[in-house]
Amino acid sequence: MAGTAYYEFNRERVISTAAELFARNSYHGTGMAELGRAVELGRGALYRYIGSKEAVLYLISKDQVDKMNSHAEAVLSRDLEPRESLREMARGLLRNIADHRAEWTVFFREYNALTGERRADVIAARERYEGYWRQALDHGVSSGALRPTPPLLVKGILGMLNYTYLWFAPEGELAPEELADLFLDALIDGIRA
């Protein structure tokens, strides 16, 4: 493996392993020595890949929210019917949570350990994502497909979807997209105009 590819491979391996350890033992309950042992890297090499423990927490937290922001932007740019926009956004979120459960566990439980600009950046990214959901709901209202809803409904919808990280089994009876459809059917039937 060439230099840059080797570096990126190891960096992703360190971040992924850190997510697993933070999800299992908590951010504060996982030491850098434990992470180094898990990825078989010495302290110096470990810091070369991630910089600091807080830096890796930031990367874990920000990466998934950025992916969901990109997904929401793509969905909203397609000019779908409001119901389909919401459905696609929910499907994307539940698929991402199912595929990156450790990372989402870390995000939901640990992002508050971030400080300064890192914390502000993650919060801003999360708020941007909530804004895309509000935009999708507002489009449904302006098109006449949905009745007006209070701004807090977005937090309720996202809470319903986000907390699947605690209990959803991707290998279970339903695929993430099927669960998203069930949730969205129940929600939209309740706010249909």
PDB file of N, CA, C and O in Angstrom, residues 45-103:
ATOM      1  N   ALA A  45       2.712   7.046  17.126  1.00  0.00           N
ATOM      2  CA  ALA A  45       2.042   6.742  15.857  1.00  0.00           C
ATOM      3  C   ALA A  45       0.542   7.038  15.963  1.00  0.00           C
ATOM      4  O   ALA A  45      -0.063   7.567  15.028  1.00  0.00           O
ATOM      5  N   LEU A  46      -0.023   6.711  17.103  1.00  0.00           N
ATOM      6  CA  LEU A  46      -1.446   6.951  17.308  1.00  0.00           C
ATOM      7  C   LEU A  46      -1.767   8.443  17.190  1.00  0.00           C
ATOM      8  O   LEU A  46      -2.690   8.839  16.477  1.00  0.00           O
ATOM      9  N   TYR A  47      -0.966   9.266  17.850  1.00  0.00           N
ATOM     10  CA  TYR A  47      -1.201  10.714  17.791  1.00  0.00           C
ATOM     11  C   TYR A  47      -0.963  11.270  16.390  1.00  0.00           C
ATOM     12  O   TYR A  47      -1.568  12.258  15.995  1.00  0.00           O
ATOM     13  N   ARG A  48      -0.103  10.620  15.636  1.00  0.00           N
ATOM     14  CA  ARG A  48       0.145  11.042  14.250  1.00  0.00           C
ATOM     15  C   ARG A  48      -1.133  10.901  13.421  1.00  0.00           C
ATOM     16  O   ARG A  48      -1.425  11.717  12.542  1.00  0.00           O
ATOM     17  N   TYR A  49      -1.907   9.865  13.705  1.00  0.00           N
ATOM     18  CA  TYR A  49      -3.130   9.621  12.939  1.00  0.00           C
ATOM     19  C   TYR A  49      -4.321  10.446  13.412  1.00  0.00           C
ATOM     20  O   TYR A  49      -5.177  10.807  12.606  1.00  0.00           O
ATOM     21  N   ILE A  50      -4.411  10.729  14.697  1.00  0.00           N
ATOM     22  CA  ILE A  50      -5.618  11.393  15.186  1.00  0.00           C
ATOM     23  C   ILE A  50      -5.377  12.691  15.937  1.00  0.00           C
ATOM     24  O   ILE A  50      -6.311  13.437  16.188  1.00  0.00           O
ATOM     25  N   GLY A  51      -4.172  12.967  16.341  1.00  0.00           N
ATOM     26  CA  GLY A  51      -3.883  14.213  17.035  1.00  0.00           C
ATOM     27  C   GLY A  51      -4.163  14.161  18.520  1.00  0.00           C
ATOM     28  O   GLY A  51      -3.263  14.324  19.324  1.00  0.00           O
ATOM     29  N   SER A  52      -5.399  13.928  18.903  1.00  0.00           N
ATOM     30  CA  SER A  52      -5.763  13.877  20.323  1.00  0.00           C
ATOM     31  C   SER A  52      -7.025  13.045  20.477  1.00  0.00           C
ATOM     32  O   SER A  52      -7.737  12.773  19.501  1.00  0.00           O
ATOM     33  N   LYS A  53      -7.325  12.701  21.699  1.00  0.00           N
ATOM     34  CA  LYS A  53      -8.538  11.941  21.975  1.00  0.00           C
ATOM     35  C   LYS A  53      -9.774  12.763  21.601  1.00  0.00           C
ATOM     36  O   LYS A  53     -10.714  12.249  20.994  1.00  0.00           O
ATOM     37  N   GLU A  54      -9.763  14.050  21.938  1.00  0.00           N
ATOM     38  CA  GLU A  54     -10.903  14.885  21.578  1.00  0.00           C
ATOM     39  C   GLU A  54     -11.026  15.037  20.063  1.00  0.00           C
ATOM     40  O   GLU A  54     -12.130  15.082  19.522  1.00  0.00           O
ATOM     41  N   ALA A  55      -9.901  15.074  19.378  1.00  0.00           N
ATOM     42  CA  ALA A  55      -9.943  15.184  17.914  1.00  0.00           C
ATOM     43  C   ALA A  55     -10.635  13.974  17.302  1.00  0.00           C
ATOM     44  O   ALA A  55     -11.423  14.115  16.354  1.00  0.00           O
ATOM     45  N   VAL A  56     -10.370  12.793  17.826  1.00  0.00           N
ATOM     46  CA  VAL A  56     -11.017  11.599  17.266  1.00  0.00           C
ATOM     47  C   VAL A  56     -12.506  11.585  17.625  1.00  0.00           C
ATOM     48  O   VAL A  56     -13.337  11.196  16.805  1.00  0.00           O
ATOM     49  N   LEU A  57     -12.875  12.065  18.810  1.00  0.00           N
ATOM     50  CA  LEU A  57     -14.294  12.183  19.158  1.00  0.00           C
ATOM     51  C   LEU A  57     -14.980  13.139  18.186  1.00  0.00           C
ATOM     52  O   LEU A  57     -16.090  12.860  17.708  1.00  0.00           O
ATOM     53  N   TYR A  58     -14.331  14.231  17.879  1.00  0.00           N
ATOM     54  CA  TYR A  58     -14.878  15.189  16.921  1.00  0.00           C
ATOM     55  C   TYR A  58     -15.074  14.535  15.551  1.00  0.00           C
ATOM     56  O   TYR A  58     -16.129  14.668  14.937  1.00  0.00           O
ATOM     57  N   LEU A  59     -14.064  13.816  15.078  1.00  0.00           N
ATOM     58  CA  LEU A  59     -14.158  13.172  13.767  1.00  0.00           C
ATOM     59  C   LEU A  59     -15.298  12.162  13.723  1.00  0.00           C
ATOM     60  O   LEU A  59     -16.041  12.099  12.743  1.00  0.00           O
ATOM     61  N   ILE A  60     -15.428  11.371  14.767  1.00  0.00           N
ATOM     62  CA  ILE A  60     -16.504  10.385  14.830  1.00  0.00           C
ATOM     63  C   ILE A  60     -17.855  11.095  14.787  1.00  0.00           C
ATOM     64  O   ILE A  60     -18.751  10.715  14.021  1.00  0.00           O
ATOM     65  N   SER A  61     -18.019  12.104  15.594  1.00  0.00           N
ATOM     66  CA  SER A  61     -19.300  12.802  15.707  1.00  0.00           C
ATOM     67  C   SER A  61     -19.646  13.572  14.445  1.00  0.00           C
ATOM     68  O   SER A  61     -20.772  13.504  13.936  1.00  0.00           O
ATOM     69  N   LYS A  62     -18.725  14.315  13.922  1.00  0.00           N
ATOM     70  CA  LYS A  62     -18.977  15.206  12.782  1.00  0.00           C
ATOM     71  C   LYS A  62     -19.187  14.432  11.484  1.00  0.00           C
ATOM     72  O   LYS A  62     -20.019  14.811  10.666  1.00  0.00           O
ATOM     73  N   ASP A  63     -18.465  13.345  11.307  1.00  0.00           N
ATOM     74  CA  ASP A  63     -18.539  12.600  10.055  1.00  0.00           C
ATOM     75  C   ASP A  63     -19.955  12.124   9.753  1.00  0.00           C
ATOM     76  O   ASP A  63     -20.456  12.299   8.639  1.00  0.00           O
ATOM     77  N   GLN A  64     -20.617  11.541  10.738  1.00  0.00           N
ATOM     78  CA  GLN A  64     -21.955  11.014  10.475  1.00  0.00           C
ATOM     79  C   GLN A  64     -22.971  12.127  10.230  1.00  0.00           C
ATOM     80  O   GLN A  64     -23.833  12.009   9.353  1.00  0.00           O
ATOM     81  N   VAL A  65     -22.879  13.205  10.984  1.00  0.00           N
ATOM     82  CA  VAL A  65     -23.809  14.320  10.767  1.00  0.00           C
ATOM     83  C   VAL A  65     -23.559  14.941   9.397  1.00  0.00           C
ATOM     84  O   VAL A  65     -24.508  15.276   8.678  1.00  0.00           O
ATOM     85  N   ASP A  66     -22.303  15.068   8.997  1.00  0.00           N
ATOM     86  CA  ASP A  66     -21.998  15.601   7.665  1.00  0.00           C
ATOM     87  C   ASP A  66     -22.571  14.703   6.569  1.00  0.00           C
ATOM     88  O   ASP A  66     -23.102  15.198   5.565  1.00  0.00           O
ATOM     89  N   LYS A  67     -22.468  13.393   6.758  1.00  0.00           N
ATOM     90  CA  LYS A  67     -23.045  12.468   5.770  1.00  0.00           C
ATOM     91  C   LYS A  67     -24.551  12.669   5.661  1.00  0.00           C
ATOM     92  O   LYS A  67     -25.114  12.659   4.565  1.00  0.00           O
ATOM     93  N   MET A  68     -25.214  12.861   6.797  1.00  0.00           N
ATOM     94  CA  MET A  68     -26.658  13.041   6.761  1.00  0.00           C
ATOM     95  C   MET A  68     -27.038  14.397   6.175  1.00  0.00           C
ATOM     96  O   MET A  68     -28.062  14.507   5.495  1.00  0.00           O
ATOM     97  N   ASN A  69     -26.217  15.419   6.405  1.00  0.00           N
ATOM     98  CA  ASN A  69     -26.485  16.711   5.773  1.00  0.00           C
ATOM     99  C   ASN A  69     -26.361  16.596   4.258  1.00  0.00           C
ATOM    100  O   ASN A  69     -27.203  17.125   3.524  1.00  0.00           O
ATOM    101  N   SER A  70     -25.349  15.909   3.792  1.00  0.00           N
ATOM    102  CA  SER A  70     -25.183  15.711   2.345  1.00  0.00           C
ATOM    103  C   SER A  70     -26.353  14.933   1.769  1.00  0.00           C
ATOM    104  O   SER A  70     -26.863  15.256   0.687  1.00  0.00           O
ATOM    105  N   HIS A  71     -26.791  13.919   2.492  1.00  0.00           N
ATOM    106  CA  HIS A  71     -27.939  13.123   2.034  1.00  0.00           C
ATOM    107  C   HIS A  71     -29.197  13.989   1.961  1.00  0.00           C
ATOM    108  O   HIS A  71     -29.937  13.948   0.970  1.00  0.00           O
ATOM    109  N   ALA A  72     -29.446  14.770   3.004  1.00  0.00           N
ATOM    110  CA  ALA A  72     -30.638  15.627   3.018  1.00  0.00           C
ATOM    111  C   ALA A  72     -30.594  16.645   1.884  1.00  0.00           C
ATOM    112  O   ALA A  72     -31.614  16.885   1.222  1.00  0.00           O
ATOM    113  N   GLU A  73     -29.431  17.233   1.646  1.00  0.00           N
ATOM    114  CA  GLU A  73     -29.293  18.190   0.544  1.00  0.00           C
ATOM    115  C   GLU A  73     -29.617  17.525  -0.790  1.00  0.00           C
ATOM    116  O   GLU A  73     -30.324  18.108  -1.631  1.00  0.00           O
ATOM    117  N   ALA A  74     -29.123  16.307  -0.986  1.00  0.00           N
ATOM    118  CA  ALA A  74     -29.390  15.584  -2.234  1.00  0.00           C
ATOM    119  C   ALA A  74     -30.870  15.272  -2.383  1.00  0.00           C
ATOM    120  O   ALA A  74     -31.441  15.427  -3.471  1.00  0.00           O
ATOM    121  N   VAL A  75     -31.503  14.839  -1.307  1.00  0.00           N
ATOM    122  CA  VAL A  75     -32.935  14.529  -1.356  1.00  0.00           C
ATOM    123  C   VAL A  75     -33.736  15.785  -1.685  1.00  0.00           C
ATOM    124  O   VAL A  75     -34.590  15.776  -2.575  1.00  0.00           O
ATOM    125  N   LEU A  76     -33.451  16.874  -0.985  1.00  0.00           N
ATOM    126  CA  LEU A  76     -34.226  18.099  -1.197  1.00  0.00           C
ATOM    127  C   LEU A  76     -33.984  18.705  -2.576  1.00  0.00           C
ATOM    128  O   LEU A  76     -34.862  19.375  -3.125  1.00  0.00           O
ATOM    129  N   SER A  77     -32.843  18.455  -3.163  1.00  0.00           N
ATOM    130  CA  SER A  77     -32.558  18.998  -4.496  1.00  0.00           C
ATOM    131  C   SER A  77     -33.315  18.251  -5.589  1.00  0.00           C
ATOM    132  O   SER A  77     -33.403  18.730  -6.718  1.00  0.00           O
ATOM    133  N   ARG A  78     -33.880  17.094  -5.257  1.00  0.00           N
ATOM    134  CA  ARG A  78     -34.581  16.275  -6.255  1.00  0.00           C
ATOM    135  C   ARG A  78     -36.016  16.742  -6.495  1.00  0.00           C
ATOM    136  O   ARG A  78     -36.690  16.224  -7.377  1.00  0.00           O
ATOM    137  N   ASP A  79     -36.515  17.686  -5.732  1.00  0.00           N
ATOM    138  CA  ASP A  79     -37.856  18.227  -5.909  1.00  0.00           C
ATOM    139  C   ASP A  79     -38.923  17.127  -5.916  1.00  0.00           C
ATOM    140  O   ASP A  79     -39.774  17.061  -6.797  1.00  0.00           O
ATOM    141  N   LEU A  80     -38.853  16.265  -4.907  1.00  0.00           N
ATOM    142  CA  LEU A  80     -39.819  15.185  -4.750  1.00  0.00           C
ATOM    143  C   LEU A  80     -41.093  15.710  -4.106  1.00  0.00           C
ATOM    144  O   LEU A  80     -41.124  16.808  -3.555  1.00  0.00           O
ATOM    145  N   GLU A  81     -42.133  14.899  -4.140  1.00  0.00           N
ATOM    146  CA  GLU A  81     -43.335  15.193  -3.358  1.00  0.00           C
ATOM    147  C   GLU A  81     -42.905  15.282  -1.896  1.00  0.00           C
ATOM    148  O   GLU A  81     -41.995  14.565  -1.474  1.00  0.00           O
ATOM    149  N   PRO A  82     -43.532  16.148  -1.089  1.00  0.00           N
ATOM    150  CA  PRO A  82     -43.123  16.310   0.309  1.00  0.00           C
ATOM    151  C   PRO A  82     -43.056  14.992   1.083  1.00  0.00           C
ATOM    152  O   PRO A  82     -42.113  14.741   1.824  1.00  0.00           O
ATOM    153  N   ARG A  83     -44.047  14.136   0.904  1.00  0.00           N
ATOM    154  CA  ARG A  83     -44.063  12.844   1.603  1.00  0.00           C
ATOM    155  C   ARG A  83     -42.833  12.013   1.226  1.00  0.00           C
ATOM    156  O   ARG A  83     -42.222  11.375   2.075  1.00  0.00           O
ATOM    157  N   GLU A  84     -42.470  12.033  -0.056  1.00  0.00           N
ATOM    158  CA  GLU A  84     -41.320  11.241  -0.509  1.00  0.00           C
ATOM    159  C   GLU A  84     -40.003  11.823  -0.015  1.00  0.00           C
ATOM    160  O   GLU A  84     -39.067  11.089   0.293  1.00  0.00           O
ATOM    161  N   SER A  85     -39.921  13.155   0.058  1.00  0.00           N
ATOM    162  CA  SER A  85     -38.710  13.775   0.618  1.00  0.00           C
ATOM    163  C   SER A  85     -38.510  13.328   2.056  1.00  0.00           C
ATOM    164  O   SER A  85     -37.418  12.906   2.446  1.00  0.00           O
ATOM    165  N   LEU A  86     -39.560  13.410   2.848  1.00  0.00           N
ATOM    166  CA  LEU A  86     -39.472  12.992   4.248  1.00  0.00           C
ATOM    167  C   LEU A  86     -39.123  11.505   4.345  1.00  0.00           C
ATOM    168  O   LEU A  86     -38.290  11.097   5.153  1.00  0.00           O
ATOM    169  N   ARG A  87     -39.740  10.704   3.507  1.00  0.00           N
ATOM    170  CA  ARG A  87     -39.488   9.261   3.511  1.00  0.00           C
ATOM    171  C   ARG A  87     -38.018   8.970   3.160  1.00  0.00           C
ATOM    172  O   ARG A  87     -37.363   8.171   3.829  1.00  0.00           O
ATOM    173  N   GLU A  88     -37.514   9.618   2.138  1.00  0.00           N
ATOM    174  CA  GLU A  88     -36.121   9.383   1.735  1.00  0.00           C
ATOM    175  C   GLU A  88     -35.140   9.846   2.810  1.00  0.00           C
ATOM    176  O   GLU A  88     -34.106   9.215   3.044  1.00  0.00           O
ATOM    177  N   MET A  89     -35.461  10.951   3.456  1.00  0.00           N
ATOM    178  CA  MET A  89     -34.588  11.429   4.527  1.00  0.00           C
ATOM    179  C   MET A  89     -34.598  10.452   5.703  1.00  0.00           C
ATOM    180  O   MET A  89     -33.554  10.145   6.287  1.00  0.00           O
ATOM    181  N   ALA A  90     -35.785   9.940   6.049  1.00  0.00           N
ATOM    182  CA  ALA A  90     -35.883   8.975   7.145  1.00  0.00           C
ATOM    183  C   ALA A  90     -35.180   7.668   6.792  1.00  0.00           C
ATOM    184  O   ALA A  90     -34.464   7.090   7.623  1.00  0.00           O
ATOM    185  N   ARG A  91     -35.364   7.209   5.578  1.00  0.00           N
ATOM    186  CA  ARG A  91     -34.699   5.971   5.146  1.00  0.00           C
ATOM    187  C   ARG A  91     -33.180   6.127   5.217  1.00  0.00           C
ATOM    188  O   ARG A  91     -32.474   5.230   5.667  1.00  0.00           O
ATOM    189  N   GLY A  92     -32.690   7.251   4.733  1.00  0.00           N
ATOM    190  CA  GLY A  92     -31.250   7.488   4.752  1.00  0.00           C
ATOM    191  C   GLY A  92     -30.703   7.523   6.169  1.00  0.00           C
ATOM    192  O   GLY A  92     -29.633   6.958   6.455  1.00  0.00           O
ATOM    193  N   LEU A  93     -31.434   8.183   7.073  1.00  0.00           N
ATOM    194  CA  LEU A  93     -30.972   8.273   8.453  1.00  0.00           C
ATOM    195  C   LEU A  93     -30.957   6.898   9.122  1.00  0.00           C
ATOM    196  O   LEU A  93     -29.962   6.520   9.752  1.00  0.00           O
ATOM    197  N   LEU A  94     -32.033   6.136   8.986  1.00  0.00           N
ATOM    198  CA  LEU A  94     -32.060   4.831   9.643  1.00  0.00           C
ATOM    199  C   LEU A  94     -31.056   3.860   9.028  1.00  0.00           C
ATOM    200  O   LEU A  94     -30.463   3.048   9.744  1.00  0.00           O
ATOM    201  N   ARG A  95     -30.822   3.947   7.730  1.00  0.00           N
ATOM    202  CA  ARG A  95     -29.794   3.102   7.117  1.00  0.00           C
ATOM    203  C   ARG A  95     -28.424   3.479   7.676  1.00  0.00           C
ATOM    204  O   ARG A  95     -27.621   2.620   8.017  1.00  0.00           O
ATOM    205  N   ASN A  96     -28.155   4.778   7.786  1.00  0.00           N
ATOM    206  CA  ASN A  96     -26.866   5.222   8.307  1.00  0.00           C
ATOM    207  C   ASN A  96     -26.688   4.802   9.761  1.00  0.00           C
ATOM    208  O   ASN A  96     -25.616   4.341  10.150  1.00  0.00           O
ATOM    209  N   ILE A  97     -27.729   4.942  10.564  1.00  0.00           N
ATOM    210  CA  ILE A  97     -27.639   4.517  11.965  1.00  0.00           C
ATOM    211  C   ILE A  97     -27.380   3.019  12.039  1.00  0.00           C
ATOM    212  O   ILE A  97     -26.546   2.560  12.827  1.00  0.00           O
ATOM    213  N   ALA A  98     -28.071   2.232  11.220  1.00  0.00           N
ATOM    214  CA  ALA A  98     -27.872   0.781  11.227  1.00  0.00           C
ATOM    215  C   ALA A  98     -26.455   0.404  10.802  1.00  0.00           C
ATOM    216  O   ALA A  98     -25.848  -0.507  11.376  1.00  0.00           O
ATOM    217  N   ASP A  99     -25.926   1.109   9.819  1.00  0.00           N
ATOM    218  CA  ASP A  99     -24.584   0.792   9.303  1.00  0.00           C
ATOM    219  C   ASP A  99     -23.459   1.348  10.159  1.00  0.00           C
ATOM    220  O   ASP A  99     -22.318   0.892  10.051  1.00  0.00           O
ATOM    221  N   HIS A 100     -23.748   2.355  10.981  1.00  0.00           N
ATOM    222  CA  HIS A 100     -22.715   3.035  11.791  1.00  0.00           C
ATOM    223  C   HIS A 100     -23.179   3.183  13.231  1.00  0.00           C
ATOM    224  O   HIS A 100     -23.101   4.263  13.814  1.00  0.00           O
ATOM    225  N   ARG A 101     -23.646   2.101  13.785  1.00  0.00           N
ATOM    226  CA  ARG A 101     -24.236   2.148  15.127  1.00  0.00           C
ATOM    227  C   ARG A 101     -23.256   2.644  16.186  1.00  0.00           C
ATOM    228  O   ARG A 101     -23.617   3.435  17.051  1.00  0.00           O
ATOM    229  N   ALA A 102     -22.021   2.175  16.137  1.00  0.00           N
ATOM    230  CA  ALA A 102     -21.035   2.617  17.133  1.00  0.00           C
ATOM    231  C   ALA A 102     -20.818   4.123  17.039  1.00  0.00           C
ATOM    232  O   ALA A 102     -20.779   4.818  18.061  1.00  0.00           O
ATOM    233  N   GLU A 103     -20.691   4.640  15.834  1.00  0.00           N
ATOM    234  CA  GLU A 103     -20.454   6.067  15.655  1.00  0.00           C
ATOM    235  C   GLU A 103     -21.628   6.893  16.173  1.00  0.00           C
ATOM    236  O   GLU A 103     -21.438   7.925  16.815  1.00  0.00           O
TER     237      GLU A 103
END
